[in-house]
XYZ file of C-alpha atoms in Angstrom:
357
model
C -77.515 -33.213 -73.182
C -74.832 -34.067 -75.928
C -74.263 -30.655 -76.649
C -73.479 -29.906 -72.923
C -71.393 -33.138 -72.681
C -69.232 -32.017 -75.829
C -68.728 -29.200 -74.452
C -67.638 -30.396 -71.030
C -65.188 -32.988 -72.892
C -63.460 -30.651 -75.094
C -63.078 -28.193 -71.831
C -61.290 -30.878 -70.136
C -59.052 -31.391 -73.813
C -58.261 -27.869 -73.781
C -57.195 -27.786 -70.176
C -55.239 -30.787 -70.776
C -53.518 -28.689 -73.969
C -53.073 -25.633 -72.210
C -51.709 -27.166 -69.316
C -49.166 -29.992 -70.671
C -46.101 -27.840 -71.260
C -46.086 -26.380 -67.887
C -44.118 -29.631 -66.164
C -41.677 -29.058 -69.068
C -40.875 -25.402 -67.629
C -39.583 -27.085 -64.267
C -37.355 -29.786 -66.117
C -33.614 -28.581 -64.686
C -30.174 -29.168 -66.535
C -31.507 -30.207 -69.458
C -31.687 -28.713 -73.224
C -35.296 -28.551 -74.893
C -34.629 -31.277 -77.381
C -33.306 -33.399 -74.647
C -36.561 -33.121 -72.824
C -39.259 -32.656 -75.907
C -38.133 -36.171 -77.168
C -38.488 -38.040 -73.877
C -41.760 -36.319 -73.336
C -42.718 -37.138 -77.063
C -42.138 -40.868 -76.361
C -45.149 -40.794 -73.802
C -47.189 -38.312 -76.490
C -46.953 -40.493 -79.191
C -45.690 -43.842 -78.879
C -46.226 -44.854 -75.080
C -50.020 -43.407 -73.914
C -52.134 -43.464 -77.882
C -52.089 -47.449 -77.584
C -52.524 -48.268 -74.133
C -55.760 -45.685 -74.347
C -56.837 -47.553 -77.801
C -56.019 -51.188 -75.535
C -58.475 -49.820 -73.101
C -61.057 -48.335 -75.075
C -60.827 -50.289 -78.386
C -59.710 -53.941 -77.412
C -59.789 -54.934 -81.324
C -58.068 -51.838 -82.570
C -55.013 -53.708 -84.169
C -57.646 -55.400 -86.195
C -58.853 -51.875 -87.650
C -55.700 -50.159 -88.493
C -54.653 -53.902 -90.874
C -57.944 -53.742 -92.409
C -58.098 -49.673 -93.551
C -57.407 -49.007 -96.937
C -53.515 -47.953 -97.652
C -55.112 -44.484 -98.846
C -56.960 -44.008 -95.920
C -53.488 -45.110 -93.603
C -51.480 -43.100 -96.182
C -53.113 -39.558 -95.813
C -53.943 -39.759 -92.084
C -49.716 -40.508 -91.578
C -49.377 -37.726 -93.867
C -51.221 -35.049 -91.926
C -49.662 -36.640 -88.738
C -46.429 -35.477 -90.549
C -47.205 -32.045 -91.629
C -48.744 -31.660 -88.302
C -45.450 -32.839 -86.091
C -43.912 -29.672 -87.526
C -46.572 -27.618 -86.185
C -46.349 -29.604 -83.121
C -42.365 -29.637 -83.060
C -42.393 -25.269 -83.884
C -45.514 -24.916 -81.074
C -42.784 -25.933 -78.390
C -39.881 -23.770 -79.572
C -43.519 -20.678 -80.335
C -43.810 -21.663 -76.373
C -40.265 -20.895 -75.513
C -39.713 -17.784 -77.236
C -43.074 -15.922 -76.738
C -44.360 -17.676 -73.247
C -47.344 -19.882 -72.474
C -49.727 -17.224 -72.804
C -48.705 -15.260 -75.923
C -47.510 -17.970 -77.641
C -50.591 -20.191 -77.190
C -52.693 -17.385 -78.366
C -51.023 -16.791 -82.076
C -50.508 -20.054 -82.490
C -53.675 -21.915 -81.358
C -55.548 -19.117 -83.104
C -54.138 -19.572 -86.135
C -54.847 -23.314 -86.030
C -58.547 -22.593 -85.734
C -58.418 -20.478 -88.751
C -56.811 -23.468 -90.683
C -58.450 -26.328 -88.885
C -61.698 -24.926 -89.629
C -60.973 -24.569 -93.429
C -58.913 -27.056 -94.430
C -61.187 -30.042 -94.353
C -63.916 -27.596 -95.729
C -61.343 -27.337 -98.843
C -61.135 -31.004 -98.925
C -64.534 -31.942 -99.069
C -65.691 -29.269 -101.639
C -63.214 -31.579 -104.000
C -64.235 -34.660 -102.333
C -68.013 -34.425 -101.394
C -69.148 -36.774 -98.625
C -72.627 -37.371 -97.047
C -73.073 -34.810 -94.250
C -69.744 -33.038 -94.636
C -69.830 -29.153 -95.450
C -67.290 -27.985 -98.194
C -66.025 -24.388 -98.493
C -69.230 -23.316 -100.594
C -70.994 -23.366 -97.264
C -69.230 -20.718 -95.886
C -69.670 -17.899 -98.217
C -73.909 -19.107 -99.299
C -75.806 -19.768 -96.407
C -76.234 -17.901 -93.381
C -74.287 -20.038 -90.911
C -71.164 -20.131 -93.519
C -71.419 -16.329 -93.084
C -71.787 -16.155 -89.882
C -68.172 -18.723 -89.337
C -66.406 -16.845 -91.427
C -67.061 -13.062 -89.767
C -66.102 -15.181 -86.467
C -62.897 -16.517 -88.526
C -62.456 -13.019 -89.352
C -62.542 -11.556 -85.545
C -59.969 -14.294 -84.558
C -57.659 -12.465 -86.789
C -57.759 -9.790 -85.377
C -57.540 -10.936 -81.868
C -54.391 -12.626 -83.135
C -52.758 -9.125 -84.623
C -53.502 -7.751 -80.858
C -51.622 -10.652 -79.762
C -48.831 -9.872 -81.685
C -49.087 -6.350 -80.767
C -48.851 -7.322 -77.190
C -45.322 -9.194 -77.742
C -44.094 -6.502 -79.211
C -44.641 -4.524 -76.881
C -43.166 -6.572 -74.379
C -40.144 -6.622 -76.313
C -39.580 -3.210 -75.331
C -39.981 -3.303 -72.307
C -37.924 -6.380 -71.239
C -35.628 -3.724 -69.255
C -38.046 -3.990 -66.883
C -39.044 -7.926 -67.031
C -37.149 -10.600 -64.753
C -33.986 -12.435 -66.067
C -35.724 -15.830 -66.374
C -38.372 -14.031 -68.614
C -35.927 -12.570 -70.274
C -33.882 -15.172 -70.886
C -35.695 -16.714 -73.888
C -38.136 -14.189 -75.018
C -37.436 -13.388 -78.866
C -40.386 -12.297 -80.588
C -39.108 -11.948 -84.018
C -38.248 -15.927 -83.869
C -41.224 -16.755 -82.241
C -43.732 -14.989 -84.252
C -41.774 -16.898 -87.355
C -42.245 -20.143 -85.483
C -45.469 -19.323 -84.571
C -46.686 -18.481 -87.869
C -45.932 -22.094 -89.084
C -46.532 -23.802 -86.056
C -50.414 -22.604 -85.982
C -51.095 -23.424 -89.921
C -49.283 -26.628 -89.794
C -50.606 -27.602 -86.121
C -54.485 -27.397 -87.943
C -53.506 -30.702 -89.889
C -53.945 -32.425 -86.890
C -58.126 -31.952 -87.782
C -57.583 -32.867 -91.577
C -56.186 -36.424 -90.301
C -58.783 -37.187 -88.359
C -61.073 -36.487 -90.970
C -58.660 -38.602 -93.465
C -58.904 -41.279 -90.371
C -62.489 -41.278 -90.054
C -63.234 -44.614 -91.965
C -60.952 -46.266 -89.083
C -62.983 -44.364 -86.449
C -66.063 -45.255 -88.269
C -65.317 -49.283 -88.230
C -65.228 -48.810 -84.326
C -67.991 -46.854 -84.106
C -69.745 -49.514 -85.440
C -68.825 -52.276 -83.613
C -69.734 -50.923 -80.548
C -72.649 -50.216 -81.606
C -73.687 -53.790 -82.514
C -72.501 -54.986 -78.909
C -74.463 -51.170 -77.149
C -77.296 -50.747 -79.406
C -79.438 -47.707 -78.302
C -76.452 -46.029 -76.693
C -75.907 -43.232 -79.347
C -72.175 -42.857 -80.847
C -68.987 -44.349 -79.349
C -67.204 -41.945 -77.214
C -63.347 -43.461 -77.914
C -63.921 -44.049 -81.345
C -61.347 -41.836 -82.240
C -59.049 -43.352 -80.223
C -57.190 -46.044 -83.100
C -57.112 -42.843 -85.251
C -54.651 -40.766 -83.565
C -52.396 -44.085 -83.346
C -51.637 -43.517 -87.320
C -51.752 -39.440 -86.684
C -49.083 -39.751 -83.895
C -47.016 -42.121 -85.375
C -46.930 -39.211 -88.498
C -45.853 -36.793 -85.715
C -43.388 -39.253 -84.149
C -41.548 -39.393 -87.173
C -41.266 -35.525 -87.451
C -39.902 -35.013 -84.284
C -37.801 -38.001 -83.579
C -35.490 -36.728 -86.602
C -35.398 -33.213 -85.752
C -34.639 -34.153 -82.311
C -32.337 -36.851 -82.377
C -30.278 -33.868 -85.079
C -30.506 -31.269 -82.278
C -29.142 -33.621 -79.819
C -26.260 -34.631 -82.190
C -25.387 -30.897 -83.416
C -25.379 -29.608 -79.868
C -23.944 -32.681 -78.348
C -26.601 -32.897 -75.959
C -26.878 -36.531 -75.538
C -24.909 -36.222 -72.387
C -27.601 -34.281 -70.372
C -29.395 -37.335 -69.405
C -26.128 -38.234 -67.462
C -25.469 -34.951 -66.274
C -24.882 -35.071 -62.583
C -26.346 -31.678 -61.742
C -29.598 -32.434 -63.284
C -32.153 -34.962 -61.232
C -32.907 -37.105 -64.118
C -35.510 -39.051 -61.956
C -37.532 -36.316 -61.580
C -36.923 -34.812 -64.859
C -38.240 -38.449 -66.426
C -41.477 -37.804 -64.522
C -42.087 -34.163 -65.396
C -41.466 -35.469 -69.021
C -43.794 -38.513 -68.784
C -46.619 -36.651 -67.083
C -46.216 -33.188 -69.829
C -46.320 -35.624 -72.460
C -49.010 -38.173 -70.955
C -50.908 -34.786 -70.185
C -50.487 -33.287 -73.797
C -52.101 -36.770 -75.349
C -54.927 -35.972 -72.736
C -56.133 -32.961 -75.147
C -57.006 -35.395 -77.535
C -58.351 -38.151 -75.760
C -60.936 -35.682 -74.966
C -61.303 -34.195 -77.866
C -62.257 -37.550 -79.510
C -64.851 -37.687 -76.587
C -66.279 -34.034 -77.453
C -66.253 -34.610 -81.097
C -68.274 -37.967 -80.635
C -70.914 -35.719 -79.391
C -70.783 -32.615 -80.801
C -69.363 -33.772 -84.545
C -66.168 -33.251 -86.433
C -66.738 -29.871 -88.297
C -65.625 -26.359 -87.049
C -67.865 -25.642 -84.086
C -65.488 -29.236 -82.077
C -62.286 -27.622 -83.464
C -62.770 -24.277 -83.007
C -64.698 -24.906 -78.857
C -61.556 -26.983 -78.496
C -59.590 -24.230 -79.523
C -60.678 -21.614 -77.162
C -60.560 -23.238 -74.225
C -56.975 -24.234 -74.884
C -56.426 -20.459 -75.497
C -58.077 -19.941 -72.076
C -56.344 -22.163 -69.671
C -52.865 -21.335 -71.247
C -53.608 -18.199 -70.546
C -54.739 -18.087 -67.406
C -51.394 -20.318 -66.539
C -49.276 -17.104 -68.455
C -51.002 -15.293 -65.535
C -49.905 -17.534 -62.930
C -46.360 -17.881 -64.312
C -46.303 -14.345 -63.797
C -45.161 -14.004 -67.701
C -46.561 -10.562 -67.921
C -45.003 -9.199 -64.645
C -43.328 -5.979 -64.667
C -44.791 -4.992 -68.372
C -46.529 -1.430 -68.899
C -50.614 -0.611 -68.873
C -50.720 -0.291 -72.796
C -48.871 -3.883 -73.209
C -51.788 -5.762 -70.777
C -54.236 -3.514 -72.384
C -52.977 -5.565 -75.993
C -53.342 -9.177 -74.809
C -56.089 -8.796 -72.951
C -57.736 -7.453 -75.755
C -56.493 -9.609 -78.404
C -57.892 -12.865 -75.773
C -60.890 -11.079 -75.430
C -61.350 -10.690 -79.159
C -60.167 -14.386 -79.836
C -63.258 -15.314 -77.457
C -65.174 -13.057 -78.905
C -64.514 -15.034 -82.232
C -65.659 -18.059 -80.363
C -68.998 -16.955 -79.517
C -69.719 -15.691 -83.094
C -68.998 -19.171 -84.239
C -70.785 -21.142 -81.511
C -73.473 -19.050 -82.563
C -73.226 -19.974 -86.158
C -74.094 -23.768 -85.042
C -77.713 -22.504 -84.011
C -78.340 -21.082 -87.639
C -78.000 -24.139 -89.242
């Protein structure tokens, strides 16, 4: 039953990921920094402590007690990851929901999966796995063939926006009109290896996560593991990615003198505000269920990489509906359907991995 809860949680995350950039595509008059900082506001600053409030009514009380390590490194992972967040949006606007979500989310599995692997060969810790169990035991093996597949399915990704490149003749003018695959792969690229640190500070976070896990449990004793526990985490996380984006923002707007779309007359900024506020309250979503999955399934590479696929999924299916692939040839559908296929495929290796342990 926890298994098949997890699962249903981090479906819901990855829905909520693969979905939260499509309100941002309707935003009118309006440059992508202007927007991407308003939304951030509700990502990062606005939604992670009213859900914390809610969930964790003494979280405040956590974050002054951790240790100034444990704060340190979890803000530090939220930084490195705000430039994978920060590059995922600009990935997004130059390859499209669906091709863009594909390189870059599969990347981030690769990475997420390893990274904390890495850390806790170094740093061993009571039922954590370090790289060493990848490459002796069966279900190592068994991950890294999957890891191995999702490669692949990524190069057929790429494949597929190249091949769309050349045929943009035939594409619409709003497809067009930002489609650059040699600047999005780039972004990409960094976007999915940097985006994976997002895992590594919740792992730096857990003794915070712990500490609430705990005290629930003394007040809901027989109840199994907190479900929101993760919840004062991300607080420390986002505030890392805040940072990152606020400044790269707030130099976009200044370069490109952009402050002045907000009072642009031929943009609705009402209903810009609330396509920002619900992208952004949508994109924390991903995580709030994540936290929710993890509780039940566990933080190791089975949570990220489940959470993974299903984002790859539902952005997907929205590139469908967006009608992002319209008007491309046989062989270029053939690609990215293959390379999603082969990304999934990668999943199911994996998931199977979790039964030979």
């Amino acid at each position: 039953m926890n298994a098949l809860a997890g699962v249903i949680f981090h479906f819901i995350g990855g829905f909520a990921s693969g979905s939260f950039y499509v309100p941002y595509k309707k935003v009118k008059g309006w440059s992508w920094e202007a927007m991407w900082i308003l939304g951030g506001l509700f990502s990062w600053i606005i939604v992670p402590p009213i859900a914390a409030w809610i969930t964790i009514p003494n979280f405040p009380d956590i974050i002054r007690e951790a240790g100034a390590s444990t704060l340190g490194y979890t803000f530090l992972f939220g930084l490195l990851w705000g430039i994978g967040g920060l590059t995922y949006g600009l990935g997004v606007r130059y390859l499209g929901v669906s091709l863009g979500s594909s390189v870059i989310l599969g990347l981030s599995m690769v990475f997420g999966s390893l990274m904390p692997a890495i850390y806790y060969f170094f740093n061993q810790a009571p039922g954590k796995q370090g790289i060493d169990y990848f490459f002796t035991t069966n279900a190592g093996l068994c991950v890294m063939f999957g890891l191995l597949v999702c490669v692949v399915g990524i190069y057929l990704c790429g494949r597929a926006g190249m091949l769309k490149e050349r045929s943009l003749s035939s594409l619409s003018a709003e497809t067009k009109s930002d489609f650059n695959f040699g600047i999005g792969i780039g972004v990409a690229i960094v976007s999915g290896v940097l985006s994976a640190c997002f895992n590594f500070g919740i792992e730096a976070g857990k003794p915070m996560a712990d500490v609430a896990n705990e005290l629930w449990k003394v007040t809901n004793p027989g109840q199994g593991e907190f479900l929101y526990q993760n919840n004062v985490t991300y607080i420390i996380i986002l505030w890392g990615g805040f940072t990152t984006n606020v400044l790269w923002c707030l130099y976009l707007l200044t370069k490109n003198k952009t402050f002045s779309d907000y009072g642009k007359a031929s943009a609705p900024f009402g209903k810009n505000l609330l396509l920002c506020a619900l992208g952004g309250t949508t994109w924390y979503l991903q995580f709030f269920f994540y936290g929710m999955g993890e509780s039940r399934l566990g933080n190791g590479a089975s949570s990220w990489i489940l959470h993974m696929a299903f984002i790859i999924l539902i952005s997907n299916a929205w590139g469908v509906i967006l009608k992002e692939w319209k008007g491309v040839n046989k062989s270029t559908y053939t690609a990215i359907i293959a390379g999603i296929l082969t990304i999934i495929l990668s999943i199911c290796i994996v998931g199977f991995a979790k039964t030979l342990e």
